[in-house]
mmCIF file of C-alpha atoms in Angstrom:
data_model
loop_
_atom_site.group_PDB
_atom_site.id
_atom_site.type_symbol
_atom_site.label_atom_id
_atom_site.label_comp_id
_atom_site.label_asym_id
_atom_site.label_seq_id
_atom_site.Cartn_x
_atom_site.Cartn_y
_atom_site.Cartn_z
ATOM 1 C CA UNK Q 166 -122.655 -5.787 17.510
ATOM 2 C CA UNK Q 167 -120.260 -8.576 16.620
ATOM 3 C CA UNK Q 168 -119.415 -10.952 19.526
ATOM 4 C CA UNK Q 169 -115.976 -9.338 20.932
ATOM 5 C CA UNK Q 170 -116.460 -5.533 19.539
ATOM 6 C CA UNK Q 171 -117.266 -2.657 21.456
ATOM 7 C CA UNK Q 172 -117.015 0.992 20.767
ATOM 8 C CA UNK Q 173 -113.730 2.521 21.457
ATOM 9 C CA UNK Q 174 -114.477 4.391 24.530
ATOM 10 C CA UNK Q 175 -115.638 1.033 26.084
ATOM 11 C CA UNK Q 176 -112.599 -0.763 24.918
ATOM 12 C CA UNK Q 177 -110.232 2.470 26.426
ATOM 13 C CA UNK Q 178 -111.793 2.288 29.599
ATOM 14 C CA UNK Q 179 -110.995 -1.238 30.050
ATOM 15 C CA UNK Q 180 -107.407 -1.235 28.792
ATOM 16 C CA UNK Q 181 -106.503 1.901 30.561
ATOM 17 C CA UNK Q 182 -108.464 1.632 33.940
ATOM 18 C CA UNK Q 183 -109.695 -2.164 34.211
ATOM 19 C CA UNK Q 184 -108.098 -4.798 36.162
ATOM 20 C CA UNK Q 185 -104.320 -5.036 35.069
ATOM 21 C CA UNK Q 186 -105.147 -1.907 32.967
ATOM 22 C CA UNK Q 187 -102.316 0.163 31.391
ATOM 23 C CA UNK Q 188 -102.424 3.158 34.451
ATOM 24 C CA UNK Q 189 -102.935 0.595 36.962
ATOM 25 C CA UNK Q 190 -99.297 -0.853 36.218
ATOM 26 C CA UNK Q 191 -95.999 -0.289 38.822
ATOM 27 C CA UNK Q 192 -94.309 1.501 36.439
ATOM 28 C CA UNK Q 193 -96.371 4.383 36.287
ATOM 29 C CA UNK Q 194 -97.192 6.730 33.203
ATOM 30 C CA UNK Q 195 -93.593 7.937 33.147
ATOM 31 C CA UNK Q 196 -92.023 3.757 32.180
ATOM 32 C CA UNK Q 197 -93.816 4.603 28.814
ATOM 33 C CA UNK Q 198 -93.798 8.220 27.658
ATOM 34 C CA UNK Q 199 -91.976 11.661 28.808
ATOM 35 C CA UNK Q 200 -94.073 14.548 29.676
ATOM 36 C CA UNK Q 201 -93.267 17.807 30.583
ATOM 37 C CA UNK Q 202 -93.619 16.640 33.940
ATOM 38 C CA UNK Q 203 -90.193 14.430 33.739
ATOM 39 C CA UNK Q 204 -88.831 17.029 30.644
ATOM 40 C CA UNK Q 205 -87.742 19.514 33.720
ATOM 41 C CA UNK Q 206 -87.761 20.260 37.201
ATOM 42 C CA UNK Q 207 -88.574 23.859 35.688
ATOM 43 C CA UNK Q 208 -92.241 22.868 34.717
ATOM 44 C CA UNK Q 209 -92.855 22.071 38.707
ATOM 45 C CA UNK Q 210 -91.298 25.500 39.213
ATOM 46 C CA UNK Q 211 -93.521 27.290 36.777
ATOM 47 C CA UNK Q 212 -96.622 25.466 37.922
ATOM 48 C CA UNK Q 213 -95.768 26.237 42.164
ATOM 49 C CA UNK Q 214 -95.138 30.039 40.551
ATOM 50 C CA UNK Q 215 -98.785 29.809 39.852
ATOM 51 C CA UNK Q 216 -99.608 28.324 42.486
ATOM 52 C CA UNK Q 217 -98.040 31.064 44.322
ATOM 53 C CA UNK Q 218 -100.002 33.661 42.139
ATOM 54 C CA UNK Q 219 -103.359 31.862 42.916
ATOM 55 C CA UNK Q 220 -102.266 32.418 46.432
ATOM 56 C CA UNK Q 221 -101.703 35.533 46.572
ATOM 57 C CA UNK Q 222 -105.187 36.340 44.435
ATOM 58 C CA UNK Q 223 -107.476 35.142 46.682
ATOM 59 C CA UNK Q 224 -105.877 36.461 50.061
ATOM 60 C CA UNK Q 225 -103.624 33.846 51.362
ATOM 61 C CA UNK Q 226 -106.905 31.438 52.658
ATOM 62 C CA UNK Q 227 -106.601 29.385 55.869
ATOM 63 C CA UNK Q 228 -106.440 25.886 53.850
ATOM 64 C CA UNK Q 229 -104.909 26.065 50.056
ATOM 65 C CA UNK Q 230 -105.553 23.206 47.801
ATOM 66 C CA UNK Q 231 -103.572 22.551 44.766
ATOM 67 C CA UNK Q 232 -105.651 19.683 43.270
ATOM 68 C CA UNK Q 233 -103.200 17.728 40.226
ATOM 69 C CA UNK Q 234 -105.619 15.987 38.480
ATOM 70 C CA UNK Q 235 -104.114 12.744 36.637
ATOM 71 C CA UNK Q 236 -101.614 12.505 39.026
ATOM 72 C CA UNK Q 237 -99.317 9.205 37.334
ATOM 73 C CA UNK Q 238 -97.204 8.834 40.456
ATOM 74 C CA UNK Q 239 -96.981 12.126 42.474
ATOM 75 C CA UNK Q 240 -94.160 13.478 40.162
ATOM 76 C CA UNK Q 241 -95.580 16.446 40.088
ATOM 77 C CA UNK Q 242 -96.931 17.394 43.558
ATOM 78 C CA UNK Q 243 -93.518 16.395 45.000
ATOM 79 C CA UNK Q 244 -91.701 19.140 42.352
ATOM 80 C CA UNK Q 245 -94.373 22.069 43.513
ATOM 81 C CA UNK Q 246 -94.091 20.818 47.076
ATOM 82 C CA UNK Q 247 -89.992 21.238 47.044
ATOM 83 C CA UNK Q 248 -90.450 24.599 45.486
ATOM 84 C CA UNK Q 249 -93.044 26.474 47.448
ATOM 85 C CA UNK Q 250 -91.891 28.417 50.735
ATOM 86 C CA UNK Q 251 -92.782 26.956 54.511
ATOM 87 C CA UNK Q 252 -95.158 30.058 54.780
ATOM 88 C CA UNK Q 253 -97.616 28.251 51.825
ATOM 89 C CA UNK Q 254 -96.488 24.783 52.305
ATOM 90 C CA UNK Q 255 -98.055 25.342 56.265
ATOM 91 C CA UNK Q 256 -101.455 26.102 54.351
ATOM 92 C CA UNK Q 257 -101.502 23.593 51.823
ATOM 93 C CA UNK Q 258 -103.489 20.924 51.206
ATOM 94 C CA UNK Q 259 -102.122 18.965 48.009
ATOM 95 C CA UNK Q 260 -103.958 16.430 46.449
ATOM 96 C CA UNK Q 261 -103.681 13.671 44.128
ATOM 97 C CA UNK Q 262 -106.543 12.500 42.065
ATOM 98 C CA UNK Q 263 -105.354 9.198 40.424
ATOM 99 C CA UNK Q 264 -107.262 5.585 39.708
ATOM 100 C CA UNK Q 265 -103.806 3.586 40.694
ATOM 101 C CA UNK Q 266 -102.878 3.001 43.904
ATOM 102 C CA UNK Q 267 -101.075 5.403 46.172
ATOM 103 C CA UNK Q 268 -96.956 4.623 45.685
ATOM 104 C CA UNK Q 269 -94.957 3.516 47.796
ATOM 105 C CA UNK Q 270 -92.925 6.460 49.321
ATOM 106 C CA UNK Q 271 -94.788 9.438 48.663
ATOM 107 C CA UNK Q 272 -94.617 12.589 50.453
ATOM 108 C CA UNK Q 273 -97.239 12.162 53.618
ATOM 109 C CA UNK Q 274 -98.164 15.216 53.149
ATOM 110 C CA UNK Q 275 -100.243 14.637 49.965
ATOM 111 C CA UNK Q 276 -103.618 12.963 49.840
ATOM 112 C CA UNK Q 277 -104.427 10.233 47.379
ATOM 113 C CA UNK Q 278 -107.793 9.926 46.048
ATOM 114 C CA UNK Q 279 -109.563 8.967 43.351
ATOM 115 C CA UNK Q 280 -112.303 11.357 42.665
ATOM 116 C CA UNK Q 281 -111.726 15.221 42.345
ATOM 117 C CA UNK Q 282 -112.802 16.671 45.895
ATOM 118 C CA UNK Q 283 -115.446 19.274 45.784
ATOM 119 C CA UNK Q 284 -115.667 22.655 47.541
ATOM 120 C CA UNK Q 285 -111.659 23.539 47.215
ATOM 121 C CA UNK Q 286 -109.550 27.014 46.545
ATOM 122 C CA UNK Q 287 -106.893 26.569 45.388
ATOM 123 C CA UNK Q 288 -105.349 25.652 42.067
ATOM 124 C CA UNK Q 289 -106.745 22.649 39.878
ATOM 125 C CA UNK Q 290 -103.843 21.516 37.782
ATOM 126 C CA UNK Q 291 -104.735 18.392 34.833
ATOM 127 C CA UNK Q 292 -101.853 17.781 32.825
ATOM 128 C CA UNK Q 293 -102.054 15.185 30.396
ATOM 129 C CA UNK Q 294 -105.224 13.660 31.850
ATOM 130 C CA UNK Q 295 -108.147 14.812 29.184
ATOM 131 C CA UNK Q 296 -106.066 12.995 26.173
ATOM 132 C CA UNK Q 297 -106.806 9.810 28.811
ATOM 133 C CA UNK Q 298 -110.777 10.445 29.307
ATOM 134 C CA UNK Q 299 -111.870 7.568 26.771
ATOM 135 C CA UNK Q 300 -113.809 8.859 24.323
ATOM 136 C CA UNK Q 301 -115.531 6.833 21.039
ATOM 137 C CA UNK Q 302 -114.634 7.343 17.247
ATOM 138 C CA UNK Q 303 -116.967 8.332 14.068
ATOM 139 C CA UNK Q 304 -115.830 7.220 10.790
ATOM 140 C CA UNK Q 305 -117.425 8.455 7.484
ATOM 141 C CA UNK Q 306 -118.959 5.441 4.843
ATOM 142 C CA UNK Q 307 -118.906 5.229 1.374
ATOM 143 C CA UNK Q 308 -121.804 7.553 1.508
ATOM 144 C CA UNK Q 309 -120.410 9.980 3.553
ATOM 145 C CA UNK Q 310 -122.752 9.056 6.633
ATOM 146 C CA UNK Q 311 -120.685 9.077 10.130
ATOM 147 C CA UNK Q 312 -120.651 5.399 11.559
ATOM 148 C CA UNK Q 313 -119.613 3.999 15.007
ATOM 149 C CA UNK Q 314 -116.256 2.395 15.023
ATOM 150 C CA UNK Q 315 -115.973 -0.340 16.899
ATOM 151 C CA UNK Q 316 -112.740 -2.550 17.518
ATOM 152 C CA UNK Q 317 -111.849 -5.846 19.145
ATOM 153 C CA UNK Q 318 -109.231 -6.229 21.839
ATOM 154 C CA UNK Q 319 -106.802 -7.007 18.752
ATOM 155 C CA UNK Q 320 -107.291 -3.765 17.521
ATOM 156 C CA UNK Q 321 -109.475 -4.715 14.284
ATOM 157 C CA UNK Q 322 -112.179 -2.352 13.603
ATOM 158 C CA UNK Q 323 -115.379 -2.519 11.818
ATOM 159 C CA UNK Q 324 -117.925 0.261 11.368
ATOM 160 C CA UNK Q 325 -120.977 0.028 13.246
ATOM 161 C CA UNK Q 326 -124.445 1.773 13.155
ATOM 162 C CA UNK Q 327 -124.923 5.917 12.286
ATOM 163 C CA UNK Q 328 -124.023 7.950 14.692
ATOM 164 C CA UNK Q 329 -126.739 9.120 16.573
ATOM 165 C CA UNK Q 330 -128.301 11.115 20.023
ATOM 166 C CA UNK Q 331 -125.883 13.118 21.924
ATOM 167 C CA UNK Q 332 -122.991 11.646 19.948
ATOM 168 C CA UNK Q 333 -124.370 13.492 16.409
ATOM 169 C CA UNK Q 334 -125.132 16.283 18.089
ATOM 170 C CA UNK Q 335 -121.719 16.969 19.588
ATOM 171 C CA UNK Q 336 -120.252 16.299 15.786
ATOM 172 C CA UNK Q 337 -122.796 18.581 14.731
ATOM 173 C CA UNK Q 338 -121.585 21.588 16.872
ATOM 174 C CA UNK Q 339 -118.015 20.687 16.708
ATOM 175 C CA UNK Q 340 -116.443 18.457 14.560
ATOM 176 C CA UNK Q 341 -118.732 17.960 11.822
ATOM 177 C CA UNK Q 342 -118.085 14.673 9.084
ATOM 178 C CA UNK Q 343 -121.233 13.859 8.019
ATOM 179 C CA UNK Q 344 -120.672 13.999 4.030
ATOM 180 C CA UNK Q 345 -116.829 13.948 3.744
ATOM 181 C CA UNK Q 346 -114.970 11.495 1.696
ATOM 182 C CA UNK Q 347 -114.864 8.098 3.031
ATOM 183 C CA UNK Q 348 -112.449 6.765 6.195
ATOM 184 C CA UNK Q 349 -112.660 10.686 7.227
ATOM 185 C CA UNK Q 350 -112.190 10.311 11.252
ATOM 186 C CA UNK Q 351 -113.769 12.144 14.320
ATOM 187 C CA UNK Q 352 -112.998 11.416 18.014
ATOM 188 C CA UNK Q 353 -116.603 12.179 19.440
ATOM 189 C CA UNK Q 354 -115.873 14.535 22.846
ATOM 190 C CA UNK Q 355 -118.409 15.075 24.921
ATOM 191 C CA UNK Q 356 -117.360 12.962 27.676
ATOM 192 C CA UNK Q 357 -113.816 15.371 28.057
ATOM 193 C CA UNK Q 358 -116.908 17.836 27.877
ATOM 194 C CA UNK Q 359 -118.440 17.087 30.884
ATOM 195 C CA UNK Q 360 -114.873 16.062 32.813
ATOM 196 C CA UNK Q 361 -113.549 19.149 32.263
ATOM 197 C CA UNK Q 362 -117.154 20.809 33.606
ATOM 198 C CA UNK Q 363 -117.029 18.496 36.141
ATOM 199 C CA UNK Q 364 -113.223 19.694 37.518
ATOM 200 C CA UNK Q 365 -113.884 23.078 36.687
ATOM 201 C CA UNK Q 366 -117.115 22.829 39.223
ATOM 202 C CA UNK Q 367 -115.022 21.216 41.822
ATOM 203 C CA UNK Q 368 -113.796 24.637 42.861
ATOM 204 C CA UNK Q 369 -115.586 26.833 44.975
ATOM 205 C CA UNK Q 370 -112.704 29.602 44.160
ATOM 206 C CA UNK Q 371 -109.260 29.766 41.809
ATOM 207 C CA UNK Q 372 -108.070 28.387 38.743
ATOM 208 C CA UNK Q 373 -108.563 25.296 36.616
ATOM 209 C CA UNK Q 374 -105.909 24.592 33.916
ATOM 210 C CA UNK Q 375 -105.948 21.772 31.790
ATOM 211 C CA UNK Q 376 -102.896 21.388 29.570
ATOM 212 C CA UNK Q 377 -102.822 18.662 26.371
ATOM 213 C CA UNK Q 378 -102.369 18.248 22.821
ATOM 214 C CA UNK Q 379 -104.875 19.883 21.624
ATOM 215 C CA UNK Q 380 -106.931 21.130 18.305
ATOM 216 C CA UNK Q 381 -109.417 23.530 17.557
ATOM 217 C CA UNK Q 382 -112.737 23.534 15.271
ATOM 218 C CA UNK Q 383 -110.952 25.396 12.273
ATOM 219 C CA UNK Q 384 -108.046 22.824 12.106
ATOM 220 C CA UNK Q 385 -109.708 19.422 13.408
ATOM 221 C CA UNK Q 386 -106.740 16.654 12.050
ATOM 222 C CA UNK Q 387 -109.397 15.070 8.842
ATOM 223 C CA UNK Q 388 -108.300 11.441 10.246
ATOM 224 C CA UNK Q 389 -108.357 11.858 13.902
ATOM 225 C CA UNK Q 390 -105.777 11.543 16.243
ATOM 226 C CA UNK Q 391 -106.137 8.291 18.457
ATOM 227 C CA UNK Q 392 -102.856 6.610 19.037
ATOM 228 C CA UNK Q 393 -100.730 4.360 21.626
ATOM 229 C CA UNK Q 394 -97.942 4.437 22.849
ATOM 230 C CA UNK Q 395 -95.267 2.175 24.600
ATOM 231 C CA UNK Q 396 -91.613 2.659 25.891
ATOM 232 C CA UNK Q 397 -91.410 6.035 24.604
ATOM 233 C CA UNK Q 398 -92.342 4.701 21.097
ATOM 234 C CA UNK Q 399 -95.957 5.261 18.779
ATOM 235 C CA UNK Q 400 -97.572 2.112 18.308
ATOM 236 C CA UNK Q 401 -100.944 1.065 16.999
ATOM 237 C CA UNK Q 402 -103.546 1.587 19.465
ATOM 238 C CA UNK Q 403 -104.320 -1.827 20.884
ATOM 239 C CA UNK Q 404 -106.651 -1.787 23.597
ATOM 240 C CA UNK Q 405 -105.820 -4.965 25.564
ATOM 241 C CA UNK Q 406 -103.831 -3.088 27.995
ATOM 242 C CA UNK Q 407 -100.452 -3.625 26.267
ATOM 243 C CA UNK Q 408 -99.879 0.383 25.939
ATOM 244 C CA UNK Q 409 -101.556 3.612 26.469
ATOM 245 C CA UNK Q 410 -104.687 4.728 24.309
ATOM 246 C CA UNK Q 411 -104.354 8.797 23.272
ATOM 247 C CA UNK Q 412 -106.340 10.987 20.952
ATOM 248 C CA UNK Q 413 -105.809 14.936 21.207
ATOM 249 C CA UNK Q 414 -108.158 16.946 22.859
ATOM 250 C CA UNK Q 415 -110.900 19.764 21.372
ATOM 251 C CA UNK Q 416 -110.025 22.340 23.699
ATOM 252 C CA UNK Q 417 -112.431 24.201 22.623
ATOM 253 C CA UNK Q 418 -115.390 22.151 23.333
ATOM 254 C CA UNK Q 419 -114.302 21.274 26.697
ATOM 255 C CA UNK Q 420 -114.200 25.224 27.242
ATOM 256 C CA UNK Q 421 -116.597 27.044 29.513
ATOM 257 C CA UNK Q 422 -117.749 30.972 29.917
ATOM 258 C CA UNK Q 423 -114.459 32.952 30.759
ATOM 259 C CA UNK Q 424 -111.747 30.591 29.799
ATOM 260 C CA UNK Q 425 -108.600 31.065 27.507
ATOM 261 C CA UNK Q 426 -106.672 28.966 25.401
ATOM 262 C CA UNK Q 427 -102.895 29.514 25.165
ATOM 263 C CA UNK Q 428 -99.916 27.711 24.160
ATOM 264 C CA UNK Q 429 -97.852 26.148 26.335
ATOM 265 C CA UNK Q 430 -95.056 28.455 25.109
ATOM 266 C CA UNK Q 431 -96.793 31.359 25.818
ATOM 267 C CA UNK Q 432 -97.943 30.600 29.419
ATOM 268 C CA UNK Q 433 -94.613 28.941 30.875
ATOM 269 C CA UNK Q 434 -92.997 32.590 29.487
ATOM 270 C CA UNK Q 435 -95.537 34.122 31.553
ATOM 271 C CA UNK Q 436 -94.351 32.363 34.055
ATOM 272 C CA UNK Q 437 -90.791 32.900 34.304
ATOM 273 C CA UNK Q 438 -89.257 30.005 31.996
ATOM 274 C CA UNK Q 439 -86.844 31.445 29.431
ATOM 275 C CA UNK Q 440 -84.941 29.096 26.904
ATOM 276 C CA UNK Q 441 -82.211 32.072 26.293
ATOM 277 C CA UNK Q 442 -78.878 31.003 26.522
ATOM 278 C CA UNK Q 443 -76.406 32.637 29.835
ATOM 279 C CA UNK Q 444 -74.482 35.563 28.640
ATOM 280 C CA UNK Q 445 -71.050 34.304 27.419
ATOM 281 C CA UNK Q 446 -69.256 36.407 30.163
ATOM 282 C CA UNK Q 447 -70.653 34.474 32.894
ATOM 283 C CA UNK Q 448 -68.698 31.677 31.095
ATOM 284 C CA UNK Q 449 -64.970 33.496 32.670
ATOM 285 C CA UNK Q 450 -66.504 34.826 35.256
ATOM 286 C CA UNK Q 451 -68.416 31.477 36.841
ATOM 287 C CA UNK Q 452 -68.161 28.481 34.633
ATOM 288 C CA UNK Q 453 -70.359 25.840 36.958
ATOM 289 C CA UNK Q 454 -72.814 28.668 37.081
ATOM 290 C CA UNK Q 455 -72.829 29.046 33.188
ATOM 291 C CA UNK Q 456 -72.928 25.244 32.703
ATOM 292 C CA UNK Q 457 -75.982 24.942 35.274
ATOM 293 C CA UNK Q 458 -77.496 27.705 33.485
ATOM 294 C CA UNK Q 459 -76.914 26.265 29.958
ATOM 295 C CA UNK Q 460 -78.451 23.231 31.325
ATOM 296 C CA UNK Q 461 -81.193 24.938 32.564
ATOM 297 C CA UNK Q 462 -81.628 27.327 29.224
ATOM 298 C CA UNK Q 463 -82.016 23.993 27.189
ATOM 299 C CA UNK Q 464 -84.648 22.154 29.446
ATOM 300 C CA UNK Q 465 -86.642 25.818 29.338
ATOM 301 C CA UNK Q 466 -86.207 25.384 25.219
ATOM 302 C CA UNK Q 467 -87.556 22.015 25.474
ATOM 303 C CA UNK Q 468 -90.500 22.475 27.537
ATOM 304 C CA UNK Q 469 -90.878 25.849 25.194
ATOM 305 C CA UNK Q 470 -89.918 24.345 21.662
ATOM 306 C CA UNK Q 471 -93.246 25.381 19.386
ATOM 307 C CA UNK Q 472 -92.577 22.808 17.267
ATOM 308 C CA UNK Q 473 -92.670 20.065 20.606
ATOM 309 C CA UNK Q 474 -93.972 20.633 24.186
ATOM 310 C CA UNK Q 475 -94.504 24.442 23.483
ATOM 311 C CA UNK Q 476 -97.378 23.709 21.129
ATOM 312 C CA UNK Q 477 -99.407 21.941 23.943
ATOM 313 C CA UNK Q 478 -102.602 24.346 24.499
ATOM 314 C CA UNK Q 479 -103.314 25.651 28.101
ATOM 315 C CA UNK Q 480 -107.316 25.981 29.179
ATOM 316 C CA UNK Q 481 -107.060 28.411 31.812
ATOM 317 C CA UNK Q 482 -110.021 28.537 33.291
ATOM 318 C CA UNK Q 483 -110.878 30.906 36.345
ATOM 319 C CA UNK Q 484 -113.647 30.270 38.977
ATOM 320 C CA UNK Q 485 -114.735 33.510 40.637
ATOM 321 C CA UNK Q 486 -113.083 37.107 39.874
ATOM 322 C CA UNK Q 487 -110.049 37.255 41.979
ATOM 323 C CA UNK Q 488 -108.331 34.871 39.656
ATOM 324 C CA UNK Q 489 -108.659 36.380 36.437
ATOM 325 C CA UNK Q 490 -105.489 37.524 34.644
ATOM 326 C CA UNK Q 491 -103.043 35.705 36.279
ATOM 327 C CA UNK Q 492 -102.055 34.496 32.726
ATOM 328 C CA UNK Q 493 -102.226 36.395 29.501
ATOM 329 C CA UNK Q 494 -106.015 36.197 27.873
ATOM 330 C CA UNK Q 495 -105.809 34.815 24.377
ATOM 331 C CA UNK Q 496 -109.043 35.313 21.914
ATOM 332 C CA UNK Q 497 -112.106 33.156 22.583
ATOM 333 C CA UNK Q 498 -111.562 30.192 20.766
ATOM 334 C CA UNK Q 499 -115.176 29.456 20.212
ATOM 335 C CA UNK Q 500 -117.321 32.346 19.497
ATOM 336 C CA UNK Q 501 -120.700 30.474 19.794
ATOM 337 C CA UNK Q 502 -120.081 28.729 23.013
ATOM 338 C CA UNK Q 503 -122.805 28.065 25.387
ATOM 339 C CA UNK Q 504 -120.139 26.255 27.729
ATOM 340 C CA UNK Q 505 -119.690 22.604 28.021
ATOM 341 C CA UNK Q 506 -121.605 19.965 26.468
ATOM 342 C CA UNK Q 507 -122.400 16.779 28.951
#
């Protein structure tokens, strides 16, 4: 390997988590890039109606956790917290599981940590945090073999040796390259693999729910999808820290035994968010009302839109029986899983 080079997961750990590292910065997640998180108070609703449902499914326990995995800067817990009643609130344990330091401010009531905690039951909630879990990239050669890529903290990139072990294996099963044309580009995903496992594991009852940009094995994008971002804008992916380092997620890998895969569309319906406009009469009868309402009927059509947010897929994954169903099943997206790869 070329003095200066390593392989992208490597180089994505560094700029993200290292020292002065992109997540590690003031400003938080939400300086750079929107998520449905700041979209609408209306996702934090949705997500403490679940919360609520989990609840309620395994009997109202003694100590409740909701667990929000990838925290950025509390944004979330503090919307679920404000919209839950005193009679769960008095039960529940929320926690944060973030690598940056606890902000300034923050509800006492939450814990900050930086490892999942094991043994909860509750409601494990990761949104936007697999696209983060660095993972390395295959390109194809003149010859159609899948090569390492590895890049410099300039962002140049260079192929390195076949892809082999665990790393070919995973292709293999799931996003297979070996023999396409030339420059054709995988994002090698075991690692989100065993994360995902890892959460899911955390919980010794409930539901797991990982929402992302996500692909499946039918439609895998044939030039990957790693990207950065900065100030709300696409830029190259540099990893030097500058900006965040992306690539969608194979939802189906991460997948284990019982899970579904939904659109983001689909579940927040399920859940009570409707982008239909106020009916006109409530116009003459109540005009603040109708304007709060419009307002409210275009941030639900945001977080909604199938062509934006509303395409994000939804691994709902539940741990024990009494959680099952709370969210409409969708077909197995991977008839010959075995579960999770680590």
């Amino acid at each position: 390997m070329a003095s200066g080079t390593m392989t992208w997961r490597a180089a994505t750990e560094a700029a993200l988590y290292g020292p002065g590292g992109f997540y590690r910065r003031p400003e938080g997640p939400a300086g750079h890039f929107r998520t449905s998180v700041h979209a609408s108070p209306l996702y934090a609703g949705a997500v403490a109606e679940l919360l609520r449902r989990v609840d309620e499914a395994l009997g109202h326990p003694a100590e409740l956790t909701f667990t929000d995995v990838g925290a950025g800067r509390g944004e979330l817990l503090t919307g679920v917290l404000a919209r839950l009643p005193e009679k769960v609130t008095a039960r529940l344990r929320p926690v944060a599981v973030e690598r940056a330091a606890r902000p300034d401010g923050l509800d006492p009531r939450i814990t900050w940590v930086g490892d999942i905690p094991d043994g909860t039951e509750g409601l494990l909630f990761a949104n936007e945090w697999l696209d983060n879990v660095p993972v390395d990239v295959a390109e194809t050669d003149a010859g159609g073999v899948a090569r390492q890529v590895l890049v410099q903290e300039d962002g140049e990139e260079m192929l390195g040796e076949p892809v082999a072990g665990a790393d070919a294996a995973w292709l293999a099963r799931w996003w297979p390259v070996d023999g396409a044309p030339p420059g054709t580009r995988a994002e090698i995903g075991h690692p989100r693999d065993a994360a995902w496992a890892r959460a899911v594991g955390s919980l010794r009852a409930g539901l797991a729910v990982a929402v992302d940009y996500a692909h499946e094995r039918a439609g895998r994008p044939p030039f990957g999808t790693l990207a950065g971002f900065r100030e709300g804008r696409e830029v190259r992916p540099v990893p030097d820290g500058s900006c965040d380092i992306t690539a969608h997620v194979a939802m189906d890998a991460c997948a284990g035994s019982g899970s579904t895969v939904l659109t983001q569309r689909e579940a927040l319906h399920a859940l009570g968010v409707d982008g239909g406009r106020p009916p006109l009469s409530l116009a003459s009868t109540d005009p603040a009302a109708y304007v709060r309402a419009l307002g409210r009927a275009g941030e639900a059509a945001e977080l909604t839109s199938p062509a934006g947010l509303g395409a994000f897929g939804w691994l709902v994954q539940p741990v024990g029986e009494a959680c099952r169903g709370l969210l409409p099943g969708s077909p197995d997206p991977a008839p010959d899983r075995a579960g999770p790869e680590g």
